[in-house]
Every structure is written in structure tokens, then in C-alpha cells.
Coordinates of C-alpha atoms and ligand atoms in Angstrom, one line a residue:
M10 CA -4.3 18.9 23.5
T11 CA -0.7 19.3 22.4
Q12 CA 0.5 22.9 22.3
P13 CA 2.3 23.3 18.9
Q14 CA 5.6 25.1 19.0
G15 CA 7.5 24.0 15.9
K16 CA 7.0 24.8 12.2
H17 CA 3.6 25.1 10.4
I18 CA 3.6 22.0 8.2
A19 CA 1.0 21.3 5.5
V20 CA 0.3 17.6 4.8
I21 CA -1.2 17.2 1.3
G22 CA -3.5 14.2 1.4
A23 CA -5.5 12.5 4.2
G24 CA -5.0 8.9 3.2
I25 CA -3.2 6.5 5.7
V26 CA 0.2 8.0 4.7
G27 CA -0.8 11.6 5.1
I28 CA -2.7 11.0 8.4
S29 CA 0.1 8.9 9.9
T30 CA 2.6 11.6 8.9
A31 CA 0.4 14.3 10.5
A32 CA 0.5 12.2 13.7
A33 CA 4.3 11.9 13.7
L34 CA 4.7 15.7 13.0
L35 CA 2.3 16.6 15.8
K36 CA 4.3 14.4 18.2
D37 CA 7.4 16.5 17.3
G38 CA 5.5 19.6 18.4
H39 CA 4.7 21.1 15.0
R40 CA 1.6 22.9 13.9
V41 CA 0.0 20.7 11.3
T42 CA -2.7 21.3 8.7
V43 CA -3.9 18.4 6.6
I44 CA -5.5 19.3 3.3
D45 CA -7.7 17.0 1.2
P46 CA -10.7 17.7 -1.0
A47 CA -12.4 14.6 0.3
S48 CA -13.3 13.2 3.7
P49 CA -10.5 11.2 5.4
G50 CA -11.1 7.5 5.2
G51 CA -13.6 7.8 2.4
P52 CA -14.0 5.2 -0.5
H53 CA -12.4 7.6 -3.0
A54 CA -8.9 6.7 -1.5
A55 CA -6.8 3.5 -1.7
S56 CA -6.6 3.6 2.1
Y57 CA -10.3 2.7 2.3
G58 CA -10.7 -0.6 0.6
N59 CA -7.4 -2.4 0.9
G60 CA -6.7 -5.9 2.2
A61 CA -6.0 -4.7 5.7
F62 CA -2.8 -6.7 5.9
I63 CA 0.0 -5.3 8.0
S64 CA 2.6 -7.8 7.0
P65 CA 6.3 -7.8 7.6
A66 CA 6.4 -10.4 4.8
S67 CA 5.1 -8.0 2.1
I68 CA 8.6 -7.2 0.9
L69 CA 8.5 -8.7 -2.6
P70 CA 7.8 -6.5 -5.6
V71 CA 5.2 -7.6 -8.1
S72 CA 7.8 -7.5 -10.9
Q73 CA 10.0 -10.6 -10.7
P74 CA 12.4 -12.3 -13.1
G75 CA 10.6 -13.8 -16.1
L76 CA 7.5 -11.8 -15.7
W77 CA 8.0 -10.3 -19.2
R78 CA 7.4 -13.7 -20.7
K79 CA 3.9 -13.8 -19.1
V80 CA 2.8 -10.4 -20.5
P81 CA 1.2 -11.8 -23.7
K82 CA -0.8 -14.2 -21.5
M83 CA -1.7 -11.4 -19.1
L84 CA -3.1 -9.4 -22.0
A85 CA -5.1 -12.4 -23.3
D86 CA -6.4 -13.7 -19.9
P87 CA -9.1 -11.5 -18.5
R88 CA -9.5 -13.7 -15.4
G89 CA -5.8 -13.6 -14.2
A90 CA -4.7 -11.9 -11.0
L91 CA -2.6 -9.4 -13.1
T92 CA -4.1 -7.9 -16.3
I93 CA -3.5 -4.9 -18.6
R94 CA -6.3 -3.1 -20.4
W95 CA -5.4 -3.2 -24.1
R96 CA -6.5 0.3 -24.9
D97 CA -4.3 1.8 -22.1
L98 CA -1.2 -0.2 -23.1
P99 CA 0.4 2.6 -25.2
A100 CA 0.2 5.1 -22.4
L101 CA 1.4 2.6 -19.8
M102 CA 4.3 1.3 -21.9
P103 CA 7.1 3.5 -20.5
W104 CA 6.0 2.6 -16.9
L105 CA 5.6 -1.1 -17.9
V106 CA 9.1 -1.3 -19.4
R107 CA 10.6 0.2 -16.2
F108 CA 8.4 -2.2 -14.1
L109 CA 9.7 -5.3 -15.9
W110 CA 13.3 -4.0 -15.8
A111 CA 13.0 -3.4 -12.0
G112 CA 12.4 -7.1 -11.4
A113 CA 14.6 -8.5 -14.2
T114 CA 17.1 -10.2 -11.9
G115 CA 17.1 -11.9 -8.6
E116 CA 19.6 -9.4 -7.3
K117 CA 17.3 -6.4 -8.1
V118 CA 14.4 -8.1 -6.4
A119 CA 16.6 -8.9 -3.3
R120 CA 17.6 -5.2 -3.1
T121 CA 14.0 -4.1 -3.2
A122 CA 13.1 -6.7 -0.6
R123 CA 15.8 -5.4 1.7
A124 CA 14.6 -1.8 1.3
L125 CA 11.0 -2.7 1.9
S126 CA 11.9 -4.7 4.9
S127 CA 13.4 -1.6 6.5
L128 CA 9.9 -0.1 6.3
L129 CA 7.9 -3.2 7.2
A130 CA 9.8 -5.2 9.8
D131 CA 8.2 -3.5 12.8
A132 CA 5.0 -2.2 11.0
P133 CA 2.6 -4.2 13.3
Q134 CA 4.0 -2.7 16.5
R135 CA 4.2 0.8 15.0
H136 CA 0.5 0.6 14.0
A137 CA -0.4 -0.8 17.5
D138 CA 1.5 2.2 19.1
L139 CA -0.2 4.8 16.8
A140 CA -3.7 3.2 17.4
A141 CA -3.0 3.3 21.2
R142 CA -2.1 7.0 21.1
A143 CA -5.4 7.7 19.3
G144 CA -7.5 5.4 21.5
L145 CA -8.2 3.1 18.5
S146 CA -6.4 0.0 19.8
D147 CA -9.2 -2.3 18.9
M148 CA -8.7 -1.5 15.2
I149 CA -5.2 -3.1 15.1
V150 CA -5.2 -6.9 15.8
Q151 CA -1.9 -8.6 16.3
N152 CA -3.0 -12.2 15.6
G153 CA -0.7 -13.1 12.9
L154 CA -1.3 -13.7 9.1
L155 CA -1.6 -16.9 7.2
Y156 CA -0.4 -17.6 3.6
A157 CA -2.2 -20.8 2.4
F158 CA -1.2 -23.2 -0.4
R159 CA -3.0 -26.1 -1.8
E160 CA 0.2 -28.1 -1.9
R161 CA 3.6 -27.7 -0.3
A162 CA 5.1 -27.9 -3.8
E163 CA 3.4 -24.6 -4.6
Y164 CA 5.3 -23.0 -1.7
E165 CA 8.5 -24.7 -2.8
A166 CA 8.1 -23.2 -6.3
E167 CA 8.3 -19.8 -4.6
A168 CA 11.4 -20.7 -2.7
F169 CA 13.3 -17.6 -3.8
G170 CA 10.8 -15.2 -2.4
W171 CA 10.3 -17.1 0.9
G172 CA 14.1 -17.4 1.2
L173 CA 14.4 -13.6 0.9
R174 CA 11.8 -13.2 3.6
R175 CA 13.6 -15.6 5.9
D176 CA 17.0 -13.8 5.1
T177 CA 15.5 -10.4 6.0
G178 CA 14.3 -11.7 9.4
V179 CA 10.6 -12.3 8.8
A180 CA 9.5 -14.7 11.6
M181 CA 7.5 -17.5 10.0
A182 CA 6.3 -21.0 10.8
E183 CA 5.3 -23.7 8.3
I184 CA 2.1 -25.5 9.3
E185 CA 0.2 -28.5 7.9
G186 CA -2.5 -31.0 8.8
Q187 CA -4.4 -30.4 12.1
A188 CA -2.4 -27.3 13.0
L189 CA -3.5 -25.6 9.8
R190 CA -7.1 -26.7 10.4
R191 CA -7.0 -25.2 13.9
A192 CA -5.5 -21.9 12.6
A193 CA -8.0 -21.7 9.7
P194 CA -11.1 -23.9 10.4
A195 CA -13.2 -22.2 7.6
L196 CA -10.6 -22.8 4.9
D197 CA -11.1 -25.6 2.4
P198 CA -9.1 -28.7 3.6
A199 CA -7.8 -28.8 0.0
Y200 CA -5.3 -26.2 1.3
R201 CA -2.8 -28.5 2.8
F202 CA 0.1 -26.2 3.6
G203 CA 0.5 -22.8 5.2
V204 CA 3.0 -20.3 6.4
L205 CA 2.1 -18.4 9.5
I206 CA 3.6 -14.9 9.9
N207 CA 3.4 -14.8 13.7
D208 CA 4.2 -11.1 14.0
G209 CA 1.7 -10.0 11.3
A210 CA -1.3 -7.8 12.1
H211 CA -4.4 -6.5 10.4
C212 CA -6.7 -3.6 10.6
T213 CA -10.4 -4.3 11.3
D214 CA -11.6 -1.3 9.2
P215 CA -8.9 0.5 7.1
G216 CA -11.2 3.4 6.1
G217 CA -12.6 3.8 9.7
Y218 CA -9.1 3.7 11.0
V219 CA -8.1 6.7 8.8
A220 CA -11.3 8.6 9.8
G221 CA -10.7 7.8 13.5
L222 CA -7.1 9.0 13.4
A223 CA -8.2 12.2 11.6
D224 CA -10.8 12.8 14.3
W225 CA -8.3 12.2 17.1
L226 CA -5.8 14.6 15.3
T227 CA -8.5 17.2 15.1
G228 CA -9.0 16.9 18.8
Q229 CA -5.3 17.4 19.3
G230 CA -5.3 20.7 17.4
V231 CA -4.5 19.5 13.8
V232 CA -6.5 21.4 11.2
V233 CA -8.1 19.1 8.6
R234 CA -9.0 21.4 5.7
R235 CA -11.3 20.4 2.8
D236 CA -9.4 21.7 -0.3
R237 CA -7.3 20.6 -3.3
V238 CA -3.7 21.7 -3.5
I239 CA -2.9 22.9 -7.0
G240 CA 0.6 24.4 -6.7
F241 CA 3.4 25.8 -4.6
D242 CA 4.4 29.3 -3.8
L243 CA 8.2 29.2 -3.8
C244 CA 10.7 32.1 -3.5
V245 CA 14.4 31.3 -4.2
G246 CA 13.9 27.7 -3.2
R247 CA 12.0 28.4 0.0
L248 CA 8.4 27.5 0.4
R249 CA 6.1 30.4 1.3
G250 CA 2.8 28.5 1.0
L251 CA 0.4 26.3 -1.0
R252 CA -1.9 27.3 -3.8
C253 CA -5.2 25.7 -3.2
A254 CA -8.5 25.6 -5.2
D255 CA -10.3 27.6 -2.5
G256 CA -7.4 30.0 -1.5
N257 CA -3.8 29.9 -0.5
L258 CA -2.3 28.5 2.7
A259 CA 0.8 30.0 4.2
C260 CA 3.2 27.3 5.7
D261 CA 6.8 26.6 6.4
L262 CA 7.0 23.1 5.0
A263 CA 4.8 20.8 3.0
V264 CA 4.6 17.0 2.7
I265 CA 3.2 15.5 -0.5
A266 CA 1.2 12.4 0.5
A267 CA -1.6 12.6 -2.1
G268 CA -1.3 9.0 -3.3
L269 CA -1.6 8.7 -7.1
A270 CA -2.2 12.4 -7.4
S271 CA 1.2 13.1 -6.0
A272 CA 3.0 12.7 -9.3
P273 CA 1.9 15.9 -11.0
L274 CA 2.6 17.9 -7.8
A275 CA 6.1 16.5 -7.7
A276 CA 6.6 17.0 -11.4
S277 CA 5.7 20.7 -10.9
L278 CA 8.7 20.8 -8.5
G279 CA 11.0 19.3 -11.1
D280 CA 10.9 15.7 -9.9
P281 CA 9.2 13.6 -12.5
V282 CA 8.2 10.3 -10.8
P283 CA 6.6 7.6 -12.9
L284 CA 3.5 6.6 -11.0
A285 CA 0.8 4.3 -12.4
A286 CA -2.5 3.1 -11.0
E287 CA -2.3 -0.5 -10.1
R288 CA -6.0 -0.8 -9.8
G289 CA -7.4 -3.3 -7.3
Y290 CA -10.8 -4.4 -6.1
H291 CA -12.6 -5.8 -3.1
V292 CA -15.8 -7.7 -2.4
E293 CA -17.2 -7.7 1.1
L294 CA -19.9 -10.1 2.4
R295 CA -21.7 -8.6 5.4
E296 CA -23.5 -11.8 6.4
A297 CA -20.6 -14.3 6.1
P298 CA -21.3 -17.6 8.0
F299 CA -17.9 -17.5 9.7
T300 CA -15.2 -15.0 10.8
L301 CA -11.5 -15.3 10.2
D302 CA -9.5 -14.9 13.5
I303 CA -6.4 -14.9 11.4
P304 CA -6.5 -13.2 7.9
I305 CA -5.6 -15.5 5.1
M306 CA -4.0 -15.1 1.7
P307 CA -4.8 -18.1 -0.4
Q308 CA -1.8 -18.1 -2.7
D309 CA -3.7 -19.3 -5.8
G310 CA -6.2 -16.4 -5.6
K311 CA -3.5 -13.8 -4.7
M312 CA -6.1 -12.1 -2.5
A313 CA -6.2 -10.9 1.1
N314 CA -9.1 -12.4 3.0
V315 CA -10.0 -10.7 6.3
T316 CA -12.9 -10.2 8.6
T317 CA -13.5 -6.4 8.8
R318 CA -16.2 -4.5 10.6
G319 CA -18.1 -4.6 7.3
G320 CA -17.9 -8.3 6.9
L321 CA -15.7 -10.9 5.1
R322 CA -13.5 -9.0 2.7
A323 CA -11.5 -10.3 -0.3
A324 CA -9.1 -7.7 -1.7
G325 CA -6.7 -8.1 -4.6
Q326 CA -6.2 -8.1 -8.3
V327 CA -3.8 -5.9 -10.3
E328 CA -5.3 -4.2 -13.2
L329 CA -3.0 -1.9 -15.1
A330 CA -5.3 0.7 -16.7
A331 CA -5.9 4.5 -16.8
P332 CA -6.8 5.7 -13.3
D333 CA -10.0 7.2 -14.4
A334 CA -11.2 4.2 -16.5
P335 CA -14.5 2.8 -15.3
P336 CA -14.3 -0.1 -12.9
N337 CA -14.4 -3.5 -14.6
W338 CA -16.6 -5.3 -12.0
A339 CA -15.9 -8.7 -13.6
R340 CA -12.6 -8.4 -11.6
A341 CA -14.6 -8.2 -8.4
E342 CA -16.5 -11.2 -9.5
I343 CA -13.3 -13.1 -10.0
L344 CA -12.4 -12.3 -6.3
F345 CA -15.8 -13.6 -5.2
E346 CA -15.3 -16.8 -7.1
H347 CA -12.0 -17.3 -5.4
L348 CA -13.6 -16.7 -2.1
K349 CA -16.2 -19.4 -2.8
Q350 CA -13.6 -21.8 -3.9
S351 CA -11.5 -21.2 -0.7
Y352 CA -14.3 -21.5 1.9
P353 CA -16.8 -24.3 1.5
A354 CA -19.4 -22.6 3.7
L355 CA -19.8 -19.9 1.0
S356 CA -20.9 -22.3 -1.7
G357 CA -24.4 -20.9 -1.7
A358 CA -23.4 -17.2 -1.6
T359 CA -24.0 -15.0 -4.6
V360 CA -22.0 -12.0 -5.7
S361 CA -25.1 -9.7 -5.5
Q362 CA -24.9 -10.1 -1.7
A363 CA -21.5 -8.5 -1.6
A364 CA -20.5 -4.9 -1.5
R365 CA -17.8 -4.1 -4.1
W366 CA -15.1 -1.5 -4.4
Q367 CA -12.3 -0.4 -6.8
G368 CA -9.3 1.7 -5.9
N369 CA -5.9 2.8 -7.2
R370 CA -2.7 1.7 -5.7
P371 CA -0.2 4.5 -6.2
S372 CA 2.6 2.5 -7.7
T373 CA 6.2 3.2 -8.8
P374 CA 7.7 0.7 -11.3
D375 CA 10.2 -0.6 -8.8
G376 CA 7.7 -1.2 -6.0
K377 CA 9.3 1.2 -3.5
P378 CA 7.8 4.4 -2.3
V379 CA 9.3 7.9 -2.7
I380 CA 10.5 9.3 0.6
G381 CA 12.8 12.3 0.5
R382 CA 13.2 16.0 -0.2
S383 CA 12.2 17.8 -3.4
T384 CA 15.2 18.8 -5.5
R385 CA 13.8 22.3 -6.0
S386 CA 13.0 23.1 -2.4
K387 CA 14.2 21.4 0.8
D388 CA 10.9 22.6 2.3
V389 CA 8.9 20.1 0.4
V390 CA 9.1 16.4 1.5
Y391 CA 7.7 13.5 -0.5
A392 CA 5.8 10.5 1.0
F393 CA 4.0 8.7 -1.8
G394 CA 4.1 5.8 -4.2
H395 CA 3.4 3.1 -1.6
G396 CA 1.8 0.7 -4.1
H397 CA 0.8 -2.6 -2.4
I398 CA 2.2 -1.7 1.1
G399 CA 0.9 1.7 2.0
L400 CA -1.2 0.7 5.0
A401 CA 1.6 -1.4 6.5
S402 CA 4.4 1.0 5.8
A403 CA 2.7 4.3 6.7
P404 CA 3.9 4.7 10.3
M405 CA 7.6 4.1 9.3
T406 CA 7.2 6.5 6.4
A407 CA 5.8 9.0 8.8
A408 CA 8.7 8.6 11.2
L409 CA 11.2 9.1 8.4
V410 CA 9.4 12.3 7.2
A411 CA 9.5 13.6 10.7
D412 CA 13.2 12.9 10.9
L413 CA 13.8 14.9 7.7
V414 CA 11.7 17.8 8.9
A415 CA 13.5 17.8 12.2
G416 CA 16.9 17.6 10.6
R417 CA 17.6 14.3 12.4
H418 CA 19.6 11.5 10.9
P419 CA 16.8 9.3 9.4
A420 CA 16.1 6.1 11.3
R421 CA 16.4 4.2 8.0
D422 CA 18.6 4.6 4.9
L423 CA 16.6 6.6 2.4
T424 CA 18.8 6.0 -0.6
S425 CA 16.5 3.4 -2.1
F426 CA 13.5 5.7 -1.8
S427 CA 15.1 8.7 -3.4
P428 CA 12.8 10.8 -5.7
T429 CA 15.6 11.2 -8.1
R430 CA 16.2 7.5 -8.7
F431 CA 14.1 7.6 -11.9
S432 CA 16.1 10.4 -13.5
L433 CA 18.3 9.4 -16.4
R434 CA 21.5 10.8 -14.9
Q435 CA 21.0 8.8 -11.7
R436 CA 20.3 5.5 -13.5
E437 CA 23.4 5.9 -15.7
T438 CA 25.6 6.1 -12.7
R439 CA 24.3 2.7 -11.3
Ligands
FAD23 C1 -7.1 -3.8 -3.6 C2 -6.0 -3.3 -2.7 C3 -5.5 -4.0 -1.7 C4 -4.5 -3.5 -0.9 N1 -4.1 -4.2 0.2 C5 -3.1 -3.7 1.0 C6 -2.8 -4.4 2.2 O1 -3.3 -5.5 2.6 N2 -1.8 -3.9 3.0 C7 -1.2 -2.7 2.7 O2 -0.3 -2.3 3.4 N3 -1.5 -2.0 1.6 C8 -2.5 -2.5 0.7 N4 -2.9 -1.8 -0.4 C9 -2.2 -0.5 -0.7 C10 -2.6 0.6 0.2 O3 -4.1 0.7 0.2 C11 -2.1 1.9 -0.5 O4 -0.7 1.8 -0.7 C12 -2.3 3.1 0.5 O5 -3.7 3.2 0.9 C13 -1.9 4.4 -0.1 O6 -2.2 5.4 0.8 P1 -2.0 7.0 0.5 O7 -2.3 7.7 1.7 O8 -0.6 7.2 -0.2 O9 -3.0 7.2 -0.7 P2 -4.6 7.4 -0.7 O10 -5.2 6.5 0.4 O11 -5.1 7.2 -2.1 O12 -4.9 8.9 -0.2 C14 -4.5 10.0 -1.0 C15 -5.3 11.2 -0.6 O13 -4.8 12.3 -1.2 C16 -5.9 13.1 -1.6 N5 -5.5 14.1 -2.7 C17 -5.4 13.8 -4.0 N6 -5.0 14.9 -4.6 C18 -4.9 15.9 -3.8 C19 -4.6 17.3 -3.9 N7 -4.3 17.8 -5.0 N8 -4.6 18.0 -2.7 C20 -5.0 17.5 -1.5 N9 -5.3 16.1 -1.4 C21 -5.2 15.4 -2.5 C22 -7.0 12.2 -2.0 O14 -8.3 12.8 -1.9 C23 -6.8 11.0 -1.0 O15 -7.6 11.2 0.2 C24 -3.9 -2.2 -1.2 C25 -4.5 -1.5 -2.2 C26 -5.5 -2.0 -3.0 C27 -6.1 -1.1 -4.1

């Protein structure tokens, strides 16, 4: 067990971001308490049901030039990969406008890609190292990742995005014919082209990974407390402790890593961050007739297909809606239909055989997380808003938070992730 000597740091939220952060802070010798009202790794959190991809190629934001033209179709097409619930449109409008603006030009997208690359380039190795520390090495598999296309022309139509990936140093190989069949024998041969991300990795059980890391941390002296943080006890800009539903907690520093619930906590500290629920779904077939050695993203379905400990999982869909709106399970059925279309051996499978899940990606409009200090107190650090890449980018986020806490020069430039980038004054100076 590590003997803590440093500060007492409270990490708010036990998703993959909070738990990875706790591990980084423990490594620096701090005394760490993680606070969450729910069990780490449980299905309530985005970190449970995601696509398990740890991809250095996940650097492109969802918002891209010309997307605004597709909004009417998105509203009208209930089966598309990206939809908006009509009744939530007025409340989502301010976020949506910023979202479309953030991807309005190729230069903006390129800037975001470069920023995300700084978090993702070595994500597989960082996860492998974290898992090894915790004795969970079997949960991180560094076998590569495959993006599959029906035709090379579909890949060429995405030349801008793939060019950005190449320019930021993502190692990739184009494969066709027999090489593609060997890499993905279960995939429908109608997929005739693929891009292999050799350095990519995946997690065999994202929820179990968070739970396993939390258990290991507990064994190392980290306290995991079941409670909900409701406020901060500040005195002249210094943090004295946290106000929690079941009593207060004295601490020297706090890290807000509460996923979607981080926004009201940051707003209470004077940092209004626009955060929306990009809701997603998964279906998981326990008795699939094959396993995928390499996870696959068939580009037409825009879904991550991966063999987890629970079975064959298809995760994806972006549904912009109120976070507490009831799940629309038709979206999980769409994923299931895509699965059946992508893998001929599933032709007889029915959706009733699959487990299904819905979760909320904590998403900023510009697709970048918020990593930095609170403006009101330097004792509070933000680590939230990881949208589509929270699993992959958690270890680098954790390292950056640890740098801030230690007063070290951060290992990556944090300007792009600043919590104040959404404020009017900041935007006017750009
Ligand atoms: C369908 C889908 C597919 C995805 N696929 C991928 C993928 O392949 N690769 C990838 O990298 N990412 C993927 N993601 C994104 C990824 O899952 C998220 O970015 C990531 O899980 C966010 O982690 P988090 O720790 O910030 O939030 P969460 O996992 O949501 O955890 C937040 C925690 O904070 C706790 N909390 C909330 N309020 C409070 C409070 N007041 N006090 C204390 N605790 C609180 C919650 O109980 C929860 O446990 C996907 C997401 C979805 C939905």
C-alpha cells in the first residue's frame, strides 16, 4: 500500500475519468478520496456501456463543415446515426448553434483534431500501463482497430478527415481483398476496403475495468465514498471542503470529474460550461456465433463493434435530447439491424436476444474536454466533457490534472481545453 504524504484531494465522480485521475494522484503521493453516489463501473455511467475503442484515430469532432445543411434531415429521419428529439430542440438550441459553429470550417476541425491528438496519440499505451499497475492487463488488448467501408470510394469521400489523422501521426494501413478477410473473417465480404489502426486498443469490459481499478485503488488506501457532492466550501478563493448530501468532507483540493453532472458544479464556481447529453446506445449479444479479434467500426453504421466479456457489443448513435428523457429503444434496434447487415452469421439473430443500454456522453459543443483550474479557486480542477473519447483520453487527462495539482508544467498544452473558452469575452478575442 502506498503511504500518502501529499495533499488530501477529493475526486468528484468515479467514472473512467475520475478513477484514472485518482490513480494518477495516488502515484504522486497524495491522499485521495473518490466520491460518487453510485457504484464505480455501474450502468448509470457513460463509462459502463461505451464502444470500448481506445483509438488514436478518434480525433475528429462530430461537427464538421456542412453539417448544418443536414439538420432538417436529422430531425426528419428517426433511423439516422445522428438525431435530435423535436420536443427538446428549443432547450438544445444554444448548444446546437455552438456545436455547428465549432465545426463550420476545415481549419476549426483541424485545430480540434490537433488538440484531441495530444490526448489520444499514446492512449493505448497509457491504458496498458494503468491496467498493468492495477493487475488488470487482460482488460486492455492492443490488437489494433479496423474501420471498414463497403467501397474505397466511401473512404475517399472522407479524405479530409483521414488526411488529418495522417497529418497528426496516426499510424494506419489500408487493407483490401484477402488481407481484409483475414483481419475480419466474420465481416460481410460486401465490405471491400478497410483502414487498420495498428496502434489501437480496446477494453474487454469498460464497466468492469472501472470497477476493477476502483477495487485496486481501495486496496492502495484510496477511500471510495458513496455520496453526492452538492457544493463547495470556499473561503477567500481557497477550498476548505465539499458539501455532500450525507455530510461535509474536508479537503485541500477537488477535481470535478462527474461527467454530465459536472456542468452545474462548475457553474456554481462561476464557470458556465455548455454541456449536453449526446445520448448513445448499445446492444450486446451474449451468444454470438463468432468473436472479433480486432474491433471493427463499419463506417456506414457508425458503430463500434467489439467482443466484450458480455458478448458481441455494438455501441453508437448520437441522440440529442434531454438527459433524463426516457430511452428510445428503437435506436438500439437500429444498431442491431446494422450488426445483422454487417455480419452474415447473425442473420437469424433477434433483438430480444440482446442486452441493451443507453448512456449520456458528456459533450461540449466543440468536442474537446474541459481540463483546467476553476476561475474562482485554484484549488478546484476540472476534468470533464469528454464526449466521444472519455475512455481513450482518461489516462492523459489524469496525467494533466496531476501536473496541475503538483504545480508542474503540464505535459500537454492546455489552452484548447480551457474552461473559460466558452465565455463571451474569450470568444471575442479570438
Ligand atoms: C454509446 C457510447 C459509445 C462510446 N464509445 C466510446 C469509445 O469507444 N471510446 C471512448 O473513448 N469513449 C466512448 N464513449 C464516451 C465515453 O464513454 C465517455 O466520454 C466517458 O465514459 C465519460 O467518462 P466520465 O468519467 O467523464 O463520466 P461518467 O462515466 O458518466 O461518470 C461520471 C460519474 O460521476 C458521478 N456523479 C455525478 N454527479 C455527481 C455528484 N454530484 N457527486 C459525485 N459524483 C457524481 C456519476 O454517478 C458517475 O459515476 C462512448 C459513449 C457512449 C454513450
